[in-house]
mmCIF file with all atom_site columns, C-alpha atoms and ligand atoms in Angstrom:
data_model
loop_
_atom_site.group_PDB
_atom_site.id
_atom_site.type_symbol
_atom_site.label_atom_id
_atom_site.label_alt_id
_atom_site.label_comp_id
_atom_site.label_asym_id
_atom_site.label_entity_id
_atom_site.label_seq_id
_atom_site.pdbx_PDB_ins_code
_atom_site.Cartn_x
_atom_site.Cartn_y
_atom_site.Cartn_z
_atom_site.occupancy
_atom_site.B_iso_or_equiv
_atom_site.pdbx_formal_charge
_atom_site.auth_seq_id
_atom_site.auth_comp_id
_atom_site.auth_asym_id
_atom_site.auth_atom_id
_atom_site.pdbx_PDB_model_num
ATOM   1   C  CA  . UNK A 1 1   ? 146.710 198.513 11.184 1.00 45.00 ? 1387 UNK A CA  1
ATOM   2   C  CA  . UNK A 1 2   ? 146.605 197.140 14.801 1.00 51.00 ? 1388 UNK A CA  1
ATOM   3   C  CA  . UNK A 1 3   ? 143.747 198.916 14.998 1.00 50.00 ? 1389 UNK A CA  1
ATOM   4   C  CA  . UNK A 1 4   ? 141.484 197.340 12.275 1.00 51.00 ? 1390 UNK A CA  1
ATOM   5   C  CA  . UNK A 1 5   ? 142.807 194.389 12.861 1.00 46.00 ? 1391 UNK A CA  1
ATOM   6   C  CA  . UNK A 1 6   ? 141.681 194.426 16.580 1.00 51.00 ? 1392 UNK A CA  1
ATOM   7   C  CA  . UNK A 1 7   ? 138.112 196.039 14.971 1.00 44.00 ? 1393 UNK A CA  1
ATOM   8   C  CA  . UNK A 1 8   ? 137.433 192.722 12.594 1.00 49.00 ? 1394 UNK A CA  1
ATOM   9   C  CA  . UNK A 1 9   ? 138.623 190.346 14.826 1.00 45.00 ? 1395 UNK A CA  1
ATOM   10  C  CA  . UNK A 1 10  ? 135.575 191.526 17.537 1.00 45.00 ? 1396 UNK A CA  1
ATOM   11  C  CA  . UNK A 1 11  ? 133.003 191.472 14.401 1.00 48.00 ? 1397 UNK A CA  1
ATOM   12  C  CA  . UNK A 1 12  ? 134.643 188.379 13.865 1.00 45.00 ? 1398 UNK A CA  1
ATOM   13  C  CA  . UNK A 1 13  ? 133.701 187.206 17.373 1.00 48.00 ? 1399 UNK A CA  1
ATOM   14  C  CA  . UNK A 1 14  ? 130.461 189.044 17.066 1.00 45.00 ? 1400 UNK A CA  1
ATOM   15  C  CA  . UNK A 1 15  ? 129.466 186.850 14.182 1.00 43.00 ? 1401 UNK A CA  1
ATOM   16  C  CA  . UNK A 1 16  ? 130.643 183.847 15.867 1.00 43.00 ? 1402 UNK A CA  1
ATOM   17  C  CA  . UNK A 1 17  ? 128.545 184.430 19.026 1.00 44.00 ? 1403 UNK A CA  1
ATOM   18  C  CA  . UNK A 1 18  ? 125.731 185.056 16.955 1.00 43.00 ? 1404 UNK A CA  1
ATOM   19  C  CA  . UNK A 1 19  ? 126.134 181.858 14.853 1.00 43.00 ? 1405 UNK A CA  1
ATOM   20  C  CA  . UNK A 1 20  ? 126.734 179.858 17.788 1.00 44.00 ? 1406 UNK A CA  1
ATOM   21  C  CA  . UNK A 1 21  ? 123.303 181.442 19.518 1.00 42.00 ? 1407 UNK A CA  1
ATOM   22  C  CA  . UNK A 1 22  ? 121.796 179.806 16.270 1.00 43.00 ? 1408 UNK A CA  1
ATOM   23  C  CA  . UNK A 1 23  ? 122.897 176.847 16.900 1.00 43.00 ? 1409 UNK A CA  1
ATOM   24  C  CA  . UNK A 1 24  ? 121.482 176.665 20.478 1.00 43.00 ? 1410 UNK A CA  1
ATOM   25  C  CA  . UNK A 1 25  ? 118.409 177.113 19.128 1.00 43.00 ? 1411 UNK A CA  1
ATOM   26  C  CA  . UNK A 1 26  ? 117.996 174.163 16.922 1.00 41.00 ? 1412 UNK A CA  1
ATOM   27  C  CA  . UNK A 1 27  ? 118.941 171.950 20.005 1.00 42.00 ? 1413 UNK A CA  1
ATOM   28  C  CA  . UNK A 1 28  ? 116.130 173.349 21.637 1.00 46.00 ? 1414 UNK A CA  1
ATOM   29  C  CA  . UNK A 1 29  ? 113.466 172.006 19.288 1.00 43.00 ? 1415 UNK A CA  1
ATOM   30  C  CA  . UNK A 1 30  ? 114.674 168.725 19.402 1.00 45.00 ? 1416 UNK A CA  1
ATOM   31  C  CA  . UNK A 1 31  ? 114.426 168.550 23.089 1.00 44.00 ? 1417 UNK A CA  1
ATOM   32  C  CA  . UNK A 1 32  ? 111.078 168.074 22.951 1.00 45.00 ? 1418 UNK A CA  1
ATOM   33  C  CA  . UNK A 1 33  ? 111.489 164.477 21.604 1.00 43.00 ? 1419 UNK A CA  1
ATOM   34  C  CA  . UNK A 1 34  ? 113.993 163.802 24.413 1.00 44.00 ? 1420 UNK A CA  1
ATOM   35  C  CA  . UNK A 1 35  ? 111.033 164.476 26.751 1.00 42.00 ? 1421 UNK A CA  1
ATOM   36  C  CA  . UNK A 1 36  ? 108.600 162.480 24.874 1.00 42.00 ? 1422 UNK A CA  1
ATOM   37  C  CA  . UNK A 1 37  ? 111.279 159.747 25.909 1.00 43.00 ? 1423 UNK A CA  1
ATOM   38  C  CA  . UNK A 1 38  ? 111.017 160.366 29.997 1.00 42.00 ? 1424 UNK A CA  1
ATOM   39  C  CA  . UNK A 1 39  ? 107.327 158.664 30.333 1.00 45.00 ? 1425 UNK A CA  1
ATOM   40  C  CA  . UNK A 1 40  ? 109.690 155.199 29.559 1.00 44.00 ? 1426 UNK A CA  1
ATOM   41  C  CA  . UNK A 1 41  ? 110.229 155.219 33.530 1.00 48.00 ? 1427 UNK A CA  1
ATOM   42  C  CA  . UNK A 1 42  ? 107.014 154.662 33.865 1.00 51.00 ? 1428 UNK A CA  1
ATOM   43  C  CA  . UNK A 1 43  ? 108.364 150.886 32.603 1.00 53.00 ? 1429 UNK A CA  1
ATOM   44  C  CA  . UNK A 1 44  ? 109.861 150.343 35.943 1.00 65.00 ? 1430 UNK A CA  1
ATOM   45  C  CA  . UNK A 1 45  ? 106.518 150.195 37.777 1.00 71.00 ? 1431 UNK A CA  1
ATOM   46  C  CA  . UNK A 1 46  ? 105.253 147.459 38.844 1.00 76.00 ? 1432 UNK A CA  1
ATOM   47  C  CA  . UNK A 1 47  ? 102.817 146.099 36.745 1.00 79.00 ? 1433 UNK A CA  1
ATOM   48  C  CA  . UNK A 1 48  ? 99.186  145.812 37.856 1.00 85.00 ? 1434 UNK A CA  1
ATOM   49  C  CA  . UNK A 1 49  ? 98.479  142.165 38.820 1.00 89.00 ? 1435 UNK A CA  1
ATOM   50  C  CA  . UNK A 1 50  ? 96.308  140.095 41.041 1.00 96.00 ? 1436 UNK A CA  1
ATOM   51  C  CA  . UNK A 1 51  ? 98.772  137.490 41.730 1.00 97.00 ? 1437 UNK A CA  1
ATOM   52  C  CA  . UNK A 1 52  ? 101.345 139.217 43.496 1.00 98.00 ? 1438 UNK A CA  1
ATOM   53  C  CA  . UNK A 1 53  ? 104.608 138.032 44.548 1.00 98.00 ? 1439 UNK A CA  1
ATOM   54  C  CA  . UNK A 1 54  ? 106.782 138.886 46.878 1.00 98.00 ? 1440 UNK A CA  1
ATOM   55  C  CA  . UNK A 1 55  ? 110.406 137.569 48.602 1.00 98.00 ? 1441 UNK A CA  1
ATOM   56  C  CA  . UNK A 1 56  ? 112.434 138.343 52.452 1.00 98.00 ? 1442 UNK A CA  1
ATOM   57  C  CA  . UNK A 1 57  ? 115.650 137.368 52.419 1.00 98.00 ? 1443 UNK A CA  1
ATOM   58  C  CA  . UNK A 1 58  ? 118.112 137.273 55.659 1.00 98.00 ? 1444 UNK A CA  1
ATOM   59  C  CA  . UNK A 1 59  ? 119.218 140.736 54.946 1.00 98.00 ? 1445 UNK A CA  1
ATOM   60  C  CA  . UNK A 1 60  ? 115.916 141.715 56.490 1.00 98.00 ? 1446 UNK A CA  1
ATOM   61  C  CA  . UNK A 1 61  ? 114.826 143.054 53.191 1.00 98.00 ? 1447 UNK A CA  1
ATOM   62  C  CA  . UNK A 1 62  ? 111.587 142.517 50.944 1.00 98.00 ? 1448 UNK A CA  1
ATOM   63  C  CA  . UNK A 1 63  ? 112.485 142.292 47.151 1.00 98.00 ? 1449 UNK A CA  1
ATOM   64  C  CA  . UNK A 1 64  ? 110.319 145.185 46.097 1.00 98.00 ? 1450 UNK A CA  1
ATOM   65  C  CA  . UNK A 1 65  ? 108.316 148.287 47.694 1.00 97.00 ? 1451 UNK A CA  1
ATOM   66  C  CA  . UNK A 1 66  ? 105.636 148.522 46.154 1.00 98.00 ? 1452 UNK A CA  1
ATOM   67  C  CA  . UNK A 1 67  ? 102.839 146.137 44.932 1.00 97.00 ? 1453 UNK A CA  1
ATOM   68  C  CA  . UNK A 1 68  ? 99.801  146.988 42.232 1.00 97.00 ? 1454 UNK A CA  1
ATOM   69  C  CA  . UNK A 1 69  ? 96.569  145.416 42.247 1.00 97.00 ? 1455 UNK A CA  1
ATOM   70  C  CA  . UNK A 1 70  ? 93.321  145.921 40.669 1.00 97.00 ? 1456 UNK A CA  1
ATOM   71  C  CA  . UNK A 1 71  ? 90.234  146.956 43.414 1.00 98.00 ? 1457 UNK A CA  1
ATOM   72  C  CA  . UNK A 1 72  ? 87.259  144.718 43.933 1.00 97.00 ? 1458 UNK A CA  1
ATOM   73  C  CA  . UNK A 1 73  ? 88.758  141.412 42.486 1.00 97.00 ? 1459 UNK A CA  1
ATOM   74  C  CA  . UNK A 1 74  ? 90.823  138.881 44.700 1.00 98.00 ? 1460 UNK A CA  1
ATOM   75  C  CA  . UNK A 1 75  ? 94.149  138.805 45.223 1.00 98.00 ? 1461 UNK A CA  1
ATOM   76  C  CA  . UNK A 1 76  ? 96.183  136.327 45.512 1.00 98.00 ? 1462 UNK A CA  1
ATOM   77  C  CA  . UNK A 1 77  ? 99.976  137.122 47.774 1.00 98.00 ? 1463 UNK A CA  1
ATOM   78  C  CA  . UNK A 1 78  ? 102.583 134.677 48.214 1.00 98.00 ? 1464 UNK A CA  1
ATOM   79  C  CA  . UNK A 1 79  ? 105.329 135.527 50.879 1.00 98.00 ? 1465 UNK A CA  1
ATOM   80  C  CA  . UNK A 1 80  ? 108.973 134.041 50.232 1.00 98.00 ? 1466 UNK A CA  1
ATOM   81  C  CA  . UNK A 1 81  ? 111.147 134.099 52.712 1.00 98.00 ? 1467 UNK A CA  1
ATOM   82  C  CA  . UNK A 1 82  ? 114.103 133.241 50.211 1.00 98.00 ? 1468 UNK A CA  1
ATOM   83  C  CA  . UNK A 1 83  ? 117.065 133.231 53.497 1.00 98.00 ? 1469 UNK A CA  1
ATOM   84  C  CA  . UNK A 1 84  ? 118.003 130.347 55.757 1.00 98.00 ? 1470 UNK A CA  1
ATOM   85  C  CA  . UNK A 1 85  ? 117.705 131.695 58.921 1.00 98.00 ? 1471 UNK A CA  1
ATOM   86  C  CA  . UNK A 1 86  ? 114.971 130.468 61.335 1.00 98.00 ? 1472 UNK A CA  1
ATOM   87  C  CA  . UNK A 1 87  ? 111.780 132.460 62.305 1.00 96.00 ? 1473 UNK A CA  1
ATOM   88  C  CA  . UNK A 1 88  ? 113.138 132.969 65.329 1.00 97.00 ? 1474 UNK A CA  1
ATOM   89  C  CA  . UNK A 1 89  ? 115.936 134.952 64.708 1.00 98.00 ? 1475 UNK A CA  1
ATOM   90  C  CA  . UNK A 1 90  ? 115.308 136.331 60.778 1.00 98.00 ? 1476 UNK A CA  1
ATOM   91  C  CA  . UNK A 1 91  ? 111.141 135.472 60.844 1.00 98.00 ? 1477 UNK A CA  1
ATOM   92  C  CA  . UNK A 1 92  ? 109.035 137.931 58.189 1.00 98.00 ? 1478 UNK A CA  1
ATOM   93  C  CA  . UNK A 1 93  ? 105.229 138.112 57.430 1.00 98.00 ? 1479 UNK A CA  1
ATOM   94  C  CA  . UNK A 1 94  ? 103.592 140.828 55.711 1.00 98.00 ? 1480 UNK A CA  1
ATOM   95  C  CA  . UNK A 1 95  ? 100.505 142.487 56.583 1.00 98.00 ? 1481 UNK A CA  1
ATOM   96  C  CA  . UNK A 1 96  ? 98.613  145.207 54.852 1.00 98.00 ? 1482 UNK A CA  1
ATOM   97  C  CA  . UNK A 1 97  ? 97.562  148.139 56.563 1.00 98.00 ? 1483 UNK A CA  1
ATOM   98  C  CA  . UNK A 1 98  ? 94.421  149.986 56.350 1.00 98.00 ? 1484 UNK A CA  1
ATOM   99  C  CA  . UNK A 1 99  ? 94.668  153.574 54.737 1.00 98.00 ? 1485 UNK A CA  1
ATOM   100 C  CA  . UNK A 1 100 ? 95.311  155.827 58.105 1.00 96.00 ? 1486 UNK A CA  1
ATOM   101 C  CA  . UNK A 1 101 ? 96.579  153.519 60.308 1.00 98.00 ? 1487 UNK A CA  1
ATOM   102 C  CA  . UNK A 1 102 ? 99.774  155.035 62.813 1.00 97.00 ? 1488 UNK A CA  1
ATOM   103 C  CA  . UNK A 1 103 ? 101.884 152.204 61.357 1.00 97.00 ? 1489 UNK A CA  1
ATOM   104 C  CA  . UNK A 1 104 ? 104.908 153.122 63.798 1.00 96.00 ? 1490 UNK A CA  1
ATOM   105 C  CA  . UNK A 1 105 ? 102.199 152.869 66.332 1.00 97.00 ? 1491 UNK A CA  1
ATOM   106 C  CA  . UNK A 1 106 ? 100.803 149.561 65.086 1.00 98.00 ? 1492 UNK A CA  1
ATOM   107 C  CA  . UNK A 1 107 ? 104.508 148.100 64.776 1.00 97.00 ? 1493 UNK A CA  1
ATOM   108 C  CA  . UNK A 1 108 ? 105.038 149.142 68.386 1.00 97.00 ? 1494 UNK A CA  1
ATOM   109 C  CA  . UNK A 1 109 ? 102.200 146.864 69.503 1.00 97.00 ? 1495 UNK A CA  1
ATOM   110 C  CA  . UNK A 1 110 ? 103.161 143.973 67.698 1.00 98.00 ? 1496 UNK A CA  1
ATOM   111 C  CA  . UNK A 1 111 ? 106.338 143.570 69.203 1.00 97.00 ? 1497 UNK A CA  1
ATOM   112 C  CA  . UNK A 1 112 ? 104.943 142.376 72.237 1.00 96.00 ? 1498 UNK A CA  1
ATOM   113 C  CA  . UNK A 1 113 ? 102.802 140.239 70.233 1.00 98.00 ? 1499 UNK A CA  1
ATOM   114 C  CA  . UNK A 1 114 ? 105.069 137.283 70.296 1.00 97.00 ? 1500 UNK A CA  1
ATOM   115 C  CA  . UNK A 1 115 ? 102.168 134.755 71.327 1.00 97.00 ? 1501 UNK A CA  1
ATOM   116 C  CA  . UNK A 1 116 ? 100.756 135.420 68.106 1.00 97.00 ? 1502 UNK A CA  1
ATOM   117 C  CA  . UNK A 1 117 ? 103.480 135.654 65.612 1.00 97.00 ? 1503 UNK A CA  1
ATOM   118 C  CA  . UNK A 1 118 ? 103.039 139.561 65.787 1.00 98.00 ? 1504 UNK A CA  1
ATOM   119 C  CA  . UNK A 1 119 ? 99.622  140.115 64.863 1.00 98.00 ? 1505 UNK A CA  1
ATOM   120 C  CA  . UNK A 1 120 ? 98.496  142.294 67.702 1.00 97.00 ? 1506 UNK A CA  1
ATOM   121 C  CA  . UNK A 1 121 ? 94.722  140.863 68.356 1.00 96.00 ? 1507 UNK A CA  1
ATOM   122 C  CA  . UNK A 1 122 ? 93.309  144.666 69.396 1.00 96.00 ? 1508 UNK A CA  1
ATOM   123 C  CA  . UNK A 1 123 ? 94.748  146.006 66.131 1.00 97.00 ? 1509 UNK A CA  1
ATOM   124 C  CA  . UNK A 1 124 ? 92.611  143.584 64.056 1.00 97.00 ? 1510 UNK A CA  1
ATOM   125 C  CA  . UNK A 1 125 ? 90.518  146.250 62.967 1.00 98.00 ? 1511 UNK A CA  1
ATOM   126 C  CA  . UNK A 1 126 ? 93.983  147.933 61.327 1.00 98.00 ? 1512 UNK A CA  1
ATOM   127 C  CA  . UNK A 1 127 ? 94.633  144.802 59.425 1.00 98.00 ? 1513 UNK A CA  1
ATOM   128 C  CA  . UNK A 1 128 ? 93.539  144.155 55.715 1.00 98.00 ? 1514 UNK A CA  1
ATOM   129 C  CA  . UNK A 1 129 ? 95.074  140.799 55.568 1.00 98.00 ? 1515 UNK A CA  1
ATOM   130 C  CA  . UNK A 1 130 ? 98.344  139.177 56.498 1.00 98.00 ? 1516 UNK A CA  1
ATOM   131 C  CA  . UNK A 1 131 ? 101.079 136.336 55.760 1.00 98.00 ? 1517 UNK A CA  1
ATOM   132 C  CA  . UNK A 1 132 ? 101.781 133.878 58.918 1.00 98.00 ? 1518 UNK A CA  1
ATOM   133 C  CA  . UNK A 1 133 ? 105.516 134.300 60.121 1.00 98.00 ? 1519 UNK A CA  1
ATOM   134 C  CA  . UNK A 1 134 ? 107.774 132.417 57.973 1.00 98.00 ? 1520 UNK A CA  1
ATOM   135 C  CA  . UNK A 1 135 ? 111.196 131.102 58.828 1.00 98.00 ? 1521 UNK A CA  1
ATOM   136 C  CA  . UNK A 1 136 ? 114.117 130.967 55.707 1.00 98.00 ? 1522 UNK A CA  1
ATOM   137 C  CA  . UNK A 1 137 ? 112.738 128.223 53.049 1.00 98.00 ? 1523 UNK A CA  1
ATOM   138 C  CA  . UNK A 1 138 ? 109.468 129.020 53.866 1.00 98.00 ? 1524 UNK A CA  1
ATOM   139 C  CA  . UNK A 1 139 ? 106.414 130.402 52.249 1.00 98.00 ? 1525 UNK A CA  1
ATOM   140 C  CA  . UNK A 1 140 ? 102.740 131.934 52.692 1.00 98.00 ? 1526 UNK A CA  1
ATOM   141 C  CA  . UNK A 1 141 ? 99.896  132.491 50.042 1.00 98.00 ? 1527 UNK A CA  1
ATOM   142 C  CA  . UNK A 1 142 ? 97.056  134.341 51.475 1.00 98.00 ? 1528 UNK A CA  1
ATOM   143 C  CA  . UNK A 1 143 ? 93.782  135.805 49.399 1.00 98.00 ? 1529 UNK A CA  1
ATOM   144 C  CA  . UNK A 1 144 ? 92.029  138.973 49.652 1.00 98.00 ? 1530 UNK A CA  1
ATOM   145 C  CA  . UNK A 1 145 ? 90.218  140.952 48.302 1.00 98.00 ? 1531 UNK A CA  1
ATOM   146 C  CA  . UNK A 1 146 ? 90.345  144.960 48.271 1.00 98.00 ? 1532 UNK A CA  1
ATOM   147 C  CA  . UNK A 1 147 ? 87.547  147.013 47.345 1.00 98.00 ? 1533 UNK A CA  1
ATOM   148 C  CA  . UNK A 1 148 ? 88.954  150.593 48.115 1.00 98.00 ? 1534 UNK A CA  1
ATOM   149 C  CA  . UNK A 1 149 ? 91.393  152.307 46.038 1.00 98.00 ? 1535 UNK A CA  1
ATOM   150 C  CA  . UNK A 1 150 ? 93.826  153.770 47.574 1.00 98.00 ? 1536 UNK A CA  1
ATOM   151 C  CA  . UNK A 1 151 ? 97.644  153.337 49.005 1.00 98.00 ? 1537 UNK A CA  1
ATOM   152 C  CA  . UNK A 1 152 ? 97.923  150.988 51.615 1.00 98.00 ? 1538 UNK A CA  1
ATOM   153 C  CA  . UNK A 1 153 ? 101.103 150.530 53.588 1.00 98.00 ? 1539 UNK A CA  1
ATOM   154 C  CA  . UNK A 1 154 ? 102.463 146.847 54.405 1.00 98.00 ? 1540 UNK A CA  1
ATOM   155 C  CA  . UNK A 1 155 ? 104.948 146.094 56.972 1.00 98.00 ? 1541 UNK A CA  1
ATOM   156 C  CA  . UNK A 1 156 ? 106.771 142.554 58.759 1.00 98.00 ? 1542 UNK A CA  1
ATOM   157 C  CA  . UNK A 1 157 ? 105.775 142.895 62.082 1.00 98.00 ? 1543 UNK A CA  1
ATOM   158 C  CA  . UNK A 1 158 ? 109.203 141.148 63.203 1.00 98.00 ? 1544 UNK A CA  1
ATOM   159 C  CA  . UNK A 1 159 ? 110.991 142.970 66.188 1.00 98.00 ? 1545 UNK A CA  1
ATOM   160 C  CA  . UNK A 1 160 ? 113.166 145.666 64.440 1.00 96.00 ? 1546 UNK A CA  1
ATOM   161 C  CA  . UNK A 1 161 ? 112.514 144.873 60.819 1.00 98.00 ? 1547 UNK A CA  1
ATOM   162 C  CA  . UNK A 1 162 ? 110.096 147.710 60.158 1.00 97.00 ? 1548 UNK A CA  1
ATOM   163 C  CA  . UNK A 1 163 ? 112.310 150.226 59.813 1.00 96.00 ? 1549 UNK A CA  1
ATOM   164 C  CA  . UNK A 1 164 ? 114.026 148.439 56.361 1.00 97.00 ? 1550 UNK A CA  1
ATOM   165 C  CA  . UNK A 1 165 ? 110.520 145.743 55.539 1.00 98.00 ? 1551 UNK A CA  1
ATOM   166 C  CA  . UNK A 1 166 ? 108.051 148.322 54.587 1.00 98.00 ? 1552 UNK A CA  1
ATOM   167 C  CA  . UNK A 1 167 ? 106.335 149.257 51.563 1.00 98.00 ? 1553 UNK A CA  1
ATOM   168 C  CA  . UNK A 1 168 ? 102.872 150.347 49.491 1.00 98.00 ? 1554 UNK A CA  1
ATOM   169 C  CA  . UNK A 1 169 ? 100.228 148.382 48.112 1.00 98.00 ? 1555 UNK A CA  1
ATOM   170 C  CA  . UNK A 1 170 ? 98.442  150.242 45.339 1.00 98.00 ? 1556 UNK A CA  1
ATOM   171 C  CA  . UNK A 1 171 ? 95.263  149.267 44.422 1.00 98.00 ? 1557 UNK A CA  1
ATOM   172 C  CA  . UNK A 1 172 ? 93.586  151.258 41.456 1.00 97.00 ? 1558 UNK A CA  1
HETATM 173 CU CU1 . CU  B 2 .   ? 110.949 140.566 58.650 1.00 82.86 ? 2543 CU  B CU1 1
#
């Protein structure tokens, strides 16, 4: 009796793995709709825009790292430095690299660009456009126009805030 009752209860289980192996299955060909779902992250990009927008604050932080823009039209960028410390201690621009420029290199120069707000003059040729140093309060619209597409890299210049005030302008 032990026996046979040890012999159905492993069909038993037998059946049972096999039913549950079914039911894997139909999961499966729903997960295809799941992954129709994944492009939605595609939301969080930035959107493409001309008239771009972007804020410092006194945690030596832009708002956003990365900016889209359409090629061959002008753009118009305003800087916000949205803190309350003075240039002097908390001061941000922004200024847009062109494609292959060594930016640690080019931030290394522009520290000892104090005289002019840390725009190295012999790096001009590096530079697609910049924002003038602002102080907290403060703001900066500049216009340019790009006619490359490609992924440029922007930066504040200020002493030290490189390493955290960095990002990518796309322009497609
Ligand atoms: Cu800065």
């Amino acid at each position: 009796m032990n026996k046979k009752i040890k012999i159905s209860l492993v069909m038993l289980m037998g059946v049972l793995a096999i039913t549950s192996c079914g039911k894997k299955e139909t999961p499966q060909t729903e997960e295809p709709t799941e992954a129709t779902e994944t492009p939605s992250d595609e939301g969080n990009k930035p959107a493409v825009s001309n008239v771009l927008v972007i804020e410092g604050n006194d945690q030596m932080q832009f708002n956003t790292n990365e900016l889209r823009a359409l090629a061959g039209k002008p753009i118009t960028l305003t800087l916000k430095h949205v803190g309350k410390i003075p240039k002097e201690a908390m001061g941000h621009n922004l200024v847009i690299l062109q494609e292959g420029t060594d930016e640690a290199a080019f931030a290394a120069k522009a520290i000892n660009a104090k005289d002019t707000d840390y725009i190295p003059a012999s790096e001009k040729a590096s530079i697609v456009a910049h924002t003038k140093l602002l102080g907290g309060g403060e703001e900066d619209t500049i216009e340019f126009t790009v006619d490359k597409k490609g992924t440029y890299n922007f930066l504040c210049t200020f002493p030290g805030h490189v390493a955290m005030m960095r990002g990518v302008l796309i322009i497609e």
